[in-house]
Each structure stands twice: as structure tokens, then as C-alpha cells.
Amino acid sequence: LEIVYMRVAADAGLDVYGVPAPGHFVLGCDAPKHRLFVDPFTGGDVMRLDACRQRIARLTGYDGEIAREHFRPATTREIVIRVLRNLKTAYLKEERWEEVMPVQRRIMRLAPDAAEERRDLALVCLRTGAMHEAIELLTNYLEVCRPEERRTIEPYLAAARRAAAEMN
């Protein structure tokens, strides 16, 4: 929806940009006196920074400080990744594992340093039977994850190893 808003605004001669705020994507527009934010998901409400912070906190339950840096213009890459993550989430909710796989691979190409994306690809590999790839990805993820995450991921790695052994 934001992309449609951005295109319509550009056609109208307005300089509107995506804003990658945590948990909720909004649009920014630099007005003569201050920056304004537009929320396409609430009918296009226009807000100043403080009101936008409050809305995001309310909608997402985000309890950290929503810093000024969260309201900078998004890069094209960030917008594409966000769209792909939304598509991934929609497929995951419907357990459409085969459709998730190419989306997840695209995300990884765009965000190669995002360890959680490698983890997610590994978990999709488990669901689609690509056990050897899952083992490699999970092993690499365990090297960089937090200790509490390690306890969650290790059973998946063990399951992938068992399944790979049964396939041989």
C-alpha cells in the first residue's frame, strides 16, 4: 500500500518517502515547517513525529524508544526487503513452504548479513526436505546466535541430522 501511495504522491509532484519505523511502515514528507508522516493503513492519517511515535507504539506494542533514526527515509533495498518479509509471513501463515523458499532466498540475497534470515531459510529447508542445506545453515546460525536461541534451534538441527541420515 505504501508503494502505491508513494507513486500517486510522485505523480502529484510530492516528495514522499518510505519510513522503516519498527513494526509499522509509514510514509514521510518534508513540509516547509516540519516533517509529516502518513499512515496508509489508517486511511492516510497525517501526523507529526510525536503522534506517529505514539501510533506505532500502540499498534505494535513496541515498548522500546522509537528513536529519531527510525524515521529516516528508507532505501529501496529496505522497502523491497520489507515487502518480501510481508509476503514470507503471508505464506508462512498458510504453511505454503514451497512458495516461501524463493522469497526467503531473495531476502537472503538482499540481506546477506542477517543471521535470522539464514535461520529462517534453514527452517523452511526442514519443511521442504532439503536436510543437508538445513544442517549447514543451522550449524552456521548456531555460531552467531544468542545462548537462549541456541536451546531453541539445537533440536531442529538434531532433527535435520536424523532425517538426513535416514535419507542416506
Coordinates of N, CA and C in Angstrom, one line a residue:
L1 N 0.8 -1.2 0.0 CA 0.0 0.0 0.0 C 0.9 1.3 0.0
E2 N 2.0 1.2 0.7 CA 2.9 2.4 0.8 C 3.4 2.7 -0.6
I3 N 3.7 1.7 -1.3 CA 4.3 1.9 -2.7 C 3.3 2.6 -3.6
V4 N 2.0 2.2 -3.5 CA 1.0 2.8 -4.3 C 0.9 4.3 -3.9
Y5 N 0.9 4.6 -2.5 CA 0.9 6.0 -2.1 C 2.0 6.8 -2.6
M6 N 3.2 6.1 -2.5 CA 4.4 6.8 -3.0 C 4.3 7.2 -4.5
R7 N 3.8 6.3 -5.3 CA 3.7 6.5 -6.7 C 2.7 7.6 -7.0
V8 N 1.5 7.6 -6.3 CA 0.5 8.6 -6.5 C 1.0 9.9 -6.1
A9 N 1.7 10.0 -4.9 CA 2.3 11.2 -4.5 C 3.3 11.8 -5.5
A10 N 4.2 10.9 -6.0 CA 5.2 11.3 -7.0 C 4.5 11.9 -8.2
D11 N 3.4 11.3 -8.7 CA 2.7 11.8 -9.8 C 2.0 13.1 -9.5
A12 N 1.7 13.4 -8.3 CA 1.2 14.7 -7.9 C 2.2 15.7 -7.6
G13 N 3.5 15.3 -7.7 CA 4.6 16.3 -7.5 C 5.1 16.4 -6.1
L14 N 4.7 15.5 -5.2 CA 5.1 15.5 -3.8 C 6.3 14.6 -3.6
D15 N 7.2 15.0 -2.8 CA 8.4 14.2 -2.4 C 8.0 13.4 -1.2
V16 N 7.6 12.2 -1.3 CA 7.2 11.3 -0.2 C 8.1 10.1 -0.2
Y17 N 8.5 9.6 0.9 CA 9.5 8.5 1.0 C 9.0 7.5 2.1
G18 N 9.4 6.3 1.9 CA 9.1 5.3 2.9 C 9.9 5.5 4.2
V19 N 9.3 5.2 5.3 CA 10.0 5.3 6.6 C 9.9 4.0 7.3
P20 N 11.1 3.3 7.6 CA 11.1 2.0 8.1 C 11.0 2.0 9.6
A21 N 9.9 2.5 10.2 CA 9.8 2.5 11.6 C 9.6 1.1 12.1
P22 N 9.9 0.8 13.3 CA 9.8 -0.6 13.8 C 8.4 -1.1 13.9
G23 N 8.1 -2.2 13.1 CA 6.8 -2.9 13.2 C 5.7 -2.2 12.4
H24 N 6.0 -1.1 11.8 CA 4.9 -0.4 11.1 C 5.5 0.6 10.1
F25 N 5.3 0.4 8.8 CA 5.9 1.2 7.7 C 4.9 2.4 7.5
V26 N 5.5 3.6 7.5 CA 4.7 4.8 7.2 C 5.5 5.6 6.1
L27 N 4.9 6.6 5.7 CA 5.5 7.5 4.7 C 5.9 8.8 5.4
G28 N 6.9 9.4 4.9 CA 7.4 10.7 5.4 C 7.3 11.7 4.3
C29 N 7.1 12.9 4.7 CA 7.1 14.1 3.7 C 7.6 15.3 4.4
D30 N 8.6 15.9 3.8 CA 9.2 17.1 4.4 C 8.4 18.3 4.0
A31 N 7.6 18.8 4.9 CA 6.8 20.0 4.7 C 7.7 21.2 5.0
P32 N 7.3 22.4 4.6 CA 8.1 23.6 4.8 C 8.5 23.8 6.2
K33 N 7.7 23.6 7.2 CA 8.0 23.9 8.6 C 8.4 22.7 9.4
H34 N 8.0 21.5 9.0 CA 8.3 20.3 9.7 C 8.0 19.0 8.9
R35 N 8.5 17.9 9.4 CA 8.3 16.7 8.7 C 6.9 16.1 9.1
L36 N 6.2 15.6 8.1 CA 4.9 15.0 8.4 C 5.0 13.5 8.0
F37 N 4.1 12.7 8.6 CA 4.1 11.3 8.4 C 2.7 10.9 8.0
V38 N 2.6 9.9 7.0 CA 1.3 9.5 6.6 C 1.2 8.0 6.8
D39 N 0.1 7.6 7.4 CA -0.1 6.1 7.7 C -1.2 5.6 6.7
P40 N -0.7 4.9 5.6 CA -1.6 4.4 4.6 C -2.6 3.4 5.1
F41 N -2.3 2.8 6.2 CA -3.2 1.7 6.7 C -4.3 2.2 7.6
T42 N -4.4 3.5 7.8 CA -5.5 4.0 8.6 C -6.2 5.1 7.8
G43 N -6.2 4.9 6.5 CA -6.9 5.8 5.6 C -6.1 7.1 5.3
G44 N -4.8 7.0 5.5 CA -4.0 8.1 5.1 C -3.8 9.2 6.2
D45 N -4.0 8.9 7.5 CA -3.8 9.9 8.5 C -2.5 10.6 8.4
V46 N -2.5 11.9 8.6 CA -1.3 12.7 8.5 C -0.9 13.1 10.0
M47 N 0.3 12.9 10.3 CA 0.7 13.1 11.7 C 2.1 13.8 11.8
R48 N 2.3 14.4 12.9 CA 3.7 14.9 13.2 C 4.4 13.7 13.9
L49 N 5.7 13.9 14.2 CA 6.6 12.9 14.7 C 6.1 12.3 16.0
D50 N 5.7 13.1 17.0 CA 5.3 12.5 18.3 C 4.0 11.7 18.1
A51 N 3.1 12.2 17.3 CA 1.8 11.4 17.1 C 2.1 10.1 16.4
C52 N 3.1 10.1 15.5 CA 3.4 8.9 14.7 C 4.1 7.9 15.7
R53 N 5.0 8.4 16.5 CA 5.6 7.5 17.5 C 4.6 6.8 18.4
Q54 N 3.6 7.6 18.9 CA 2.6 7.1 19.7 C 1.7 6.0 19.0
R55 N 1.4 6.3 17.7 CA 0.6 5.4 16.9 C 1.4 4.0 16.8
I56 N 2.7 4.1 16.4 CA 3.5 2.9 16.2 C 3.6 2.1 17.5
A57 N 3.8 2.8 18.6 CA 3.9 2.1 19.9 C 2.5 1.4 20.2
R58 N 1.4 2.1 19.9 CA 0.1 1.5 20.2 C -0.2 0.3 19.3
L59 N 0.1 0.5 18.0 CA -0.2 -0.6 17.0 C 0.6 -1.8 17.2
T60 N 1.9 -1.6 17.5 CA 2.8 -2.7 17.5 C 3.1 -3.3 18.9
G61 N 2.8 -2.5 19.9 CA 3.1 -3.0 21.3 C 4.6 -2.8 21.5
Y62 N 5.3 -2.0 20.7 CA 6.7 -1.8 20.8 C 6.9 -0.9 22.1
D63 N 7.7 -1.5 23.0 CA 7.9 -0.8 24.3 C 9.3 -0.1 24.4
G64 N 10.1 -0.3 23.4 CA 11.4 0.5 23.4 C 11.2 1.9 22.9
E65 N 12.2 2.6 23.0 CA 12.2 4.0 22.5 C 12.2 4.0 21.0
I66 N 11.3 4.6 20.4 CA 11.3 4.7 18.9 C 12.1 6.0 18.6
A67 N 13.3 5.8 18.3 CA 14.3 6.9 18.1 C 14.0 7.6 16.8
R68 N 14.6 8.8 16.7 CA 14.5 9.6 15.5 C 15.1 8.9 14.3
E69 N 16.1 8.1 14.5 CA 16.7 7.4 13.4 C 15.8 6.4 12.8
H70 N 14.7 5.9 13.5 CA 13.7 5.1 12.9 C 12.8 5.8 11.9
F71 N 12.9 7.1 11.8 CA 12.1 7.9 11.0 C 12.8 8.5 9.8
R72 N 14.0 7.9 9.5 CA 14.8 8.4 8.3 C 14.1 7.7 7.0
P73 N 14.5 8.3 5.9 CA 14.0 7.7 4.6 C 14.5 6.3 4.4
A74 N 13.7 5.4 4.0 CA 14.1 4.0 3.7 C 14.8 3.9 2.4
T75 N 15.8 3.1 2.3 CA 16.4 2.8 1.0 C 15.5 1.9 0.2
T76 N 15.7 1.9 -1.1 CA 14.9 1.0 -2.0 C 15.1 -0.5 -1.5
R77 N 16.3 -0.8 -1.2 CA 16.6 -2.2 -0.7 C 15.7 -2.5 0.6
E78 N 15.7 -1.6 1.5 CA 14.9 -1.8 2.7 C 13.4 -2.0 2.4
I79 N 12.9 -1.2 1.4 CA 11.5 -1.3 1.1 C 11.2 -2.7 0.4
V80 N 12.1 -3.1 -0.5 CA 12.0 -4.4 -1.1 C 12.0 -5.5 -0.1
I81 N 13.0 -5.5 0.8 CA 13.1 -6.5 1.9 C 11.8 -6.5 2.7
R82 N 11.3 -5.4 3.1 CA 10.1 -5.3 3.9 C 8.9 -6.0 3.2
V83 N 8.8 -5.7 1.9 CA 7.7 -6.3 1.1 C 7.9 -7.8 1.0
L84 N 9.1 -8.2 0.8 CA 9.4 -9.7 0.8 C 9.1 -10.4 2.1
R85 N 9.4 -9.7 3.2 CA 9.2 -10.3 4.5 C 7.7 -10.3 4.8
N86 N 6.9 -9.4 4.3 CA 5.4 -9.4 4.4 C 4.9 -10.6 3.6
L87 N 5.4 -10.8 2.4 CA 5.0 -11.9 1.6 C 5.4 -13.2 2.3
K88 N 6.6 -13.3 2.8 CA 7.0 -14.5 3.5 C 6.0 -14.8 4.7
T89 N 5.7 -13.8 5.4 CA 4.8 -14.0 6.6 C 3.4 -14.5 6.1
A90 N 2.9 -14.0 5.0 CA 1.6 -14.4 4.5 C 1.7 -15.9 4.1
Y91 N 2.8 -16.3 3.4 CA 3.0 -17.7 3.0 C 3.1 -18.6 4.2
L92 N 3.9 -18.2 5.2 CA 4.1 -19.0 6.4 C 2.8 -19.2 7.2
K93 N 1.9 -18.2 7.2 CA 0.7 -18.4 7.9 C -0.2 -19.5 7.3
E94 N 0.0 -19.6 6.0 CA -0.8 -20.7 5.3 C 0.0 -21.9 5.0
E95 N 1.2 -22.0 5.6 CA 2.1 -23.1 5.5 C 2.4 -23.5 4.1
R96 N 2.6 -22.5 3.3 CA 2.9 -22.7 1.8 C 4.5 -22.7 1.7
W97 N 5.1 -23.8 2.1 CA 6.5 -23.9 2.3 C 7.2 -23.7 0.9
E98 N 6.7 -24.3 -0.1 CA 7.4 -24.2 -1.4 C 7.4 -22.8 -2.0
E99 N 6.4 -22.0 -1.6 CA 6.3 -20.6 -2.1 C 7.2 -19.7 -1.2
V100 N 7.4 -20.2 0.1 CA 8.3 -19.4 1.0 C 9.7 -19.5 0.5
M101 N 10.1 -20.6 0.0 CA 11.5 -20.9 -0.3 C 12.1 -19.8 -1.3
P102 N 11.5 -19.5 -2.4 CA 12.2 -18.5 -3.3 C 12.1 -17.1 -2.7
V103 N 11.1 -16.8 -1.9 CA 11.0 -15.5 -1.3 C 12.1 -15.4 -0.2
Q104 N 12.3 -16.4 0.5 CA 13.4 -16.4 1.6 C 14.8 -16.3 0.9
R105 N 15.0 -17.0 -0.2 CA 16.3 -16.9 -0.9 C 16.5 -15.4 -1.4
R106 N 15.5 -14.8 -1.8 CA 15.6 -13.4 -2.3 C 16.0 -12.5 -1.1
I107 N 15.3 -12.7 0.0 CA 15.6 -11.9 1.2 C 17.1 -12.1 1.6
M108 N 17.5 -13.3 1.5 CA 18.9 -13.6 1.9 C 19.9 -12.9 1.0
R109 N 19.6 -12.9 -0.3 CA 20.5 -12.2 -1.3 C 20.5 -10.7 -1.0
L110 N 19.4 -10.1 -0.6 CA 19.4 -8.7 -0.3 C 19.9 -8.3 1.1
A111 N 19.8 -9.3 2.0 CA 20.3 -9.0 3.4 C 21.2 -10.2 3.8
P112 N 22.4 -10.3 3.1 CA 23.3 -11.5 3.4 C 23.8 -11.6 4.8
D113 N 23.9 -10.5 5.5 CA 24.4 -10.5 6.9 C 23.4 -10.7 8.0
A114 N 22.1 -10.9 7.6 CA 21.0 -11.1 8.5 C 21.0 -12.6 8.9
A115 N 21.6 -12.9 10.1 CA 21.6 -14.3 10.5 C 20.2 -14.9 10.7
E116 N 19.3 -14.1 11.1 CA 17.9 -14.6 11.3 C 17.3 -15.1 10.0
E117 N 17.7 -14.5 8.9 CA 17.2 -14.9 7.6 C 17.8 -16.2 7.2
R118 N 19.0 -16.5 7.5 CA 19.6 -17.8 7.3 C 18.9 -18.9 8.1
R119 N 18.6 -18.5 9.4 CA 17.9 -19.4 10.3 C 16.5 -19.7 9.7
D120 N 15.8 -18.7 9.2 CA 14.5 -18.9 8.6 C 14.6 -19.8 7.4
L121 N 15.6 -19.6 6.5 CA 15.8 -20.4 5.4 C 16.0 -21.9 5.8
A122 N 16.8 -22.1 6.8 CA 17.1 -23.4 7.3 C 15.8 -24.1 7.8
L123 N 14.9 -23.4 8.4 CA 13.7 -24.0 8.9 C 12.7 -24.3 7.8
V124 N 12.8 -23.5 6.7 CA 12.0 -23.8 5.5 C 12.6 -25.0 4.8
C125 N 13.9 -25.1 4.8 CA 14.5 -26.3 4.2 C 14.1 -27.5 4.9
L126 N 14.0 -27.5 6.2 CA 13.5 -28.6 7.0 C 12.1 -29.0 6.5
R127 N 11.2 -28.0 6.3 CA 9.8 -28.3 5.9 C 9.7 -28.9 4.5
T128 N 10.7 -28.5 3.7 CA 10.7 -28.9 2.3 C 11.6 -30.1 1.9
G129 N 12.2 -30.6 3.0 CA 13.0 -31.8 2.8 C 14.5 -31.6 2.3
A130 N 14.9 -30.4 2.3 CA 16.3 -30.1 2.0 C 17.2 -30.1 3.2
M131 N 17.4 -31.4 3.7 CA 18.0 -31.5 5.0 C 19.5 -31.1 5.1
H132 N 20.2 -31.4 4.0 CA 21.7 -31.1 4.0 C 21.9 -29.6 4.1
E133 N 21.1 -28.8 3.3 CA 21.1 -27.4 3.4 C 20.7 -26.9 4.7
A134 N 19.7 -27.5 5.3 CA 19.2 -27.1 6.6 C 20.3 -27.3 7.7
I135 N 21.0 -28.4 7.6 CA 22.1 -28.7 8.5 C 23.2 -27.6 8.4
E136 N 23.6 -27.3 7.2 CA 24.6 -26.3 7.0 C 24.2 -24.9 7.5
L137 N 23.0 -24.5 7.2 CA 22.5 -23.2 7.6 C 22.3 -23.2 9.2
L138 N 21.8 -24.2 9.7 CA 21.6 -24.2 11.2 C 22.9 -24.2 11.9
T139 N 23.9 -25.0 11.4 CA 25.2 -25.1 12.1 C 25.8 -23.7 12.0
N140 N 25.7 -23.0 10.9 CA 26.3 -21.6 10.8 C 25.6 -20.7 11.7
Y141 N 24.2 -20.8 11.8 CA 23.5 -19.9 12.7 C 23.8 -20.1 14.2
L142 N 24.0 -21.4 14.6 CA 24.4 -21.6 16.0 C 25.7 -20.9 16.4
E143 N 26.6 -20.7 15.4 CA 27.8 -20.0 15.8 C 27.6 -18.5 16.1
V144 N 26.5 -17.9 15.7 CA 26.3 -16.5 15.9 C 25.1 -16.1 16.8
C145 N 24.3 -17.1 17.1 CA 23.1 -16.8 17.8 C 23.3 -16.6 19.4
R146 N 22.4 -16.0 20.0 CA 22.4 -15.9 21.5 C 22.2 -17.2 22.1
P147 N 22.7 -17.4 23.3 CA 22.6 -18.7 24.0 C 21.2 -19.2 24.2
E148 N 20.2 -18.3 24.5 CA 18.8 -18.7 24.7 C 18.2 -19.2 23.3
E149 N 18.7 -18.6 22.3 CA 18.2 -19.0 20.9 C 18.8 -20.4 20.6
R150 N 20.0 -20.6 21.0 CA 20.7 -21.9 20.8 C 19.9 -23.1 21.3
R151 N 19.3 -22.9 22.4 CA 18.5 -24.0 23.0 C 17.2 -24.3 22.2
T152 N 16.7 -23.3 21.5 CA 15.6 -23.4 20.7 C 15.9 -24.1 19.3
I153 N 17.1 -23.8 18.8 CA 17.5 -24.2 17.5 C 18.1 -25.6 17.5
E154 N 18.8 -26.0 18.5 CA 19.5 -27.3 18.5 C 18.6 -28.5 18.2
P155 N 17.4 -28.5 18.7 CA 16.5 -29.6 18.4 C 16.2 -29.7 16.9
Y156 N 16.1 -28.6 16.2 CA 15.9 -28.6 14.8 C 17.1 -29.1 14.1
L157 N 18.3 -28.8 14.5 CA 19.5 -29.3 13.9 C 19.5 -30.8 14.1
A158 N 19.2 -31.3 15.3 CA 19.2 -32.7 15.5 C 18.2 -33.4 14.6
A159 N 17.0 -32.8 14.5 CA 16.0 -33.4 13.6 C 16.5 -33.5 12.2
A160 N 17.1 -32.4 11.7 CA 17.7 -32.4 10.3 C 18.7 -33.5 10.2
R161 N 19.6 -33.7 11.1 CA 20.6 -34.7 11.0 C 20.0 -36.1 11.0
R162 N 19.0 -36.3 11.8 CA 18.3 -37.6 11.8 C 17.7 -37.9 10.5
A163 N 17.0 -36.9 10.0 CA 16.3 -37.0 8.7 C 17.3 -37.3 7.5
A164 N 18.4 -36.5 7.6 CA 19.4 -36.7 6.5 C 20.0 -38.1 6.6
A165 N 20.2 -38.6 7.8 CA 20.8 -40.0 8.0 C 19.8 -41.0 7.5
E166 N 18.5 -40.8 7.7 CA 17.5 -41.7 7.2 C 17.4 -41.7 5.7
M167 N 17.8 -40.6 5.1 CA 17.7 -40.5 3.6 C 18.9 -41.2 2.9
N168 N 20.0 -41.4 3.6 CA 21.2 -42.0 3.1 C 21.1 -43.5 3.1

